[in-house]
């Protein structure tokens, strides 16, 4: 049995605690036995005390002499493990032999101590020494991982807790983990829970929501502090990746887009691209585009690329059909969030339309007397394009009497610019040219045909200023004499001409009794046979009249010259031929050669050659006795009359004109070759066989002659008086009211120029001395030899005078003989 002696060192626990700073605390506990002493000493030293450091004075503490220690061969015995402390025998102290690491020695056990025995021999003495190792703060807190990565969705709710591994501090007690801190504290705060086992549970609590779009990564530092002095700390980096949540709708970059596209752009032309962004990531940020709202037309025209938002044309655009389109574009992400934007697409005009011309009103016939400024046509020009492309200029071709005027915009009037003349130009082609201002410009044209209608503004015009024709007399009635022809520059009825005779008189007779005109053809016909001897020429007017309203007319003078025909035989004026004439020329027997017996006087009412008379002895009793002057008709003796010549001579003279064929007249002339009247009488008894009858006749003849002579003289006196009076007044040399007729052609023989006819025809100087009479005075060349004739009574007078003379000769033969 052991006696346990416990002697406790008089140190209270308090004292021990206060002495820690000086390394050792001695607790002495002794047990005493019979043969051994067992004491227990207890010391306390801080860990990490350097080698050789004093632990405790064991000799003192156990009350053992130093010599005992030496004699007892005191030694330290450690059971197992390392020997941290050694004994210094000669000093009786314990010193640190090896550095002590409490953490190594005790881990987390506390308090931590190790023990060893101090053994002495002779007698054996065993003392147990316990050394408590006090902790010092030599370890910092340490996190199991230097960095942790967390992935936290951005839509994690507040107050969500995230567990963190706590730090470990090898030290114990106050040197263990004391506190944690987290930085920065923007989103998270720390929550430390003390577990039942004394450990600390570190949690991170979300205080403010995360936003990946704002920050997709957070870097925090968790720091653990121990309670030592000085404090040590350890850190852990917390790397938080904020995971995306579809919390963002796509956002269009512009709410309204504007785009322009040229019309007629090829299919597939990119108009514009709309774009929307989605702040989300990955699939949440994948935006697809679609047309949300648009007109049917717009949908047909435009397509949108769902991925790129590129808007392209599906078909050609026509500005004229639609000038702009509005599309509502929807941008959607995969999460179904969306945004919409508008795009307005303006179609840009191209000059793809030609201007058009429309006739609003048009009169294709216009009268030639239309005043300047008459509207022919009103046109409307249009161009479906806009701007310059639709700006139309309009003009018409030049060098026509029209011009174009703009009355309203896009309306033009074509009006006359000059007076029109259908006769000059009967129709016009007006070409209307339009062009727009585009580049290149487009053109168009239209031709309208304007006809000029006729107005009766041109009078008929005869083909000649005057018409003259020669008609041979004795023409057959109804023969066409000539044709007058007029033309009229007008057209249609205005140019349809009719011909009329003017209502004039010719020699007191209406023109229509001479000629007629065919109103259609203008052919002039003779109505009757003309007689040169009555009328050598005549003129009349023909009117040509057109069918206009009012009609226009022109006149032309037609002169018809009647040409002579040999239609009149010569007329013998003297000697007068009577049936039972006893007329005779008396040639005295004593007559010489060349004695002028008588002169045959004949006229021919024809003219020219037809009136050229020549005389020929046709039959004669004695051809050798007489001759007749071929030109002058003088009958002369060609030899001496002899007694042998018969008293009674009978001559026949042939008077011929020069016409073709010629006409002639025969005159019988009785010639008495005698010296005494009885001689004659005896020869011409056949003349006087009815003498009693002749006496009666003579009486009446004388009576009649007296009366006629009186009348004649009176008439002559009156006429002469009148003529003289007129002559004085007019001083025109009318010498007589009686016609003067040549009885042979001048210059024929008397001038001695045979065969040369200075004036074969002599129509010109035909002047009536009196308008009431048809007689003419023919001027002659050498005009001395004239016979004054009055056709109305010349014959009567001459015969009466001749008969009177003859009677006288019969009654008083002595006078005759002389
Ligand atoms: C007008 O045009 C028509 C048809 O082309 C043509 O026959 C006619 O001769 C033209 N007239 C004028 C006056 O140019």
mmCIF file of C-alpha atoms and ligand atoms in Angstrom, residues 425 427-429 449, ligand 1:
data_model
loop_
_atom_site.group_PDB
_atom_site.id
_atom_site.type_symbol
_atom_site.label_atom_id
_atom_site.label_comp_id
_atom_site.label_asym_id
_atom_site.label_seq_id
_atom_site.Cartn_x
_atom_site.Cartn_y
_atom_site.Cartn_z
ATOM 1 C CA UNK A 425 -51.307 73.562 -146.655
ATOM 2 C CA UNK A 427 -53.288 69.431 -143.264
ATOM 3 C CA UNK A 428 -50.691 69.463 -140.584
ATOM 4 C CA UNK A 429 -49.180 66.756 -138.534
ATOM 5 C CA UNK A 449 -53.379 65.252 -137.772
HETATM 6 C C1 LIG B 1 -49.118 63.348 -141.858
HETATM 7 O O1 LIG B 1 -48.925 62.015 -141.517
HETATM 8 C C2 LIG B 1 -49.546 61.082 -142.390
HETATM 9 C C3 LIG B 1 -49.376 59.725 -141.833
HETATM 10 O O2 LIG B 1 -48.078 59.506 -141.510
HETATM 11 C C4 LIG B 1 -48.942 61.219 -143.767
HETATM 12 O O3 LIG B 1 -49.577 60.323 -144.667
HETATM 13 C C5 LIG B 1 -49.148 62.615 -144.252
HETATM 14 O O4 LIG B 1 -48.503 62.796 -145.486
HETATM 15 C C6 LIG B 1 -48.579 63.605 -143.243
HETATM 16 N N1 LIG B 1 -48.949 64.960 -143.642
HETATM 17 C C7 LIG B 1 -48.113 65.969 -143.654
HETATM 18 C C8 LIG B 1 -48.648 67.303 -144.057
HETATM 19 O O5 LIG B 1 -46.952 65.818 -143.356
#
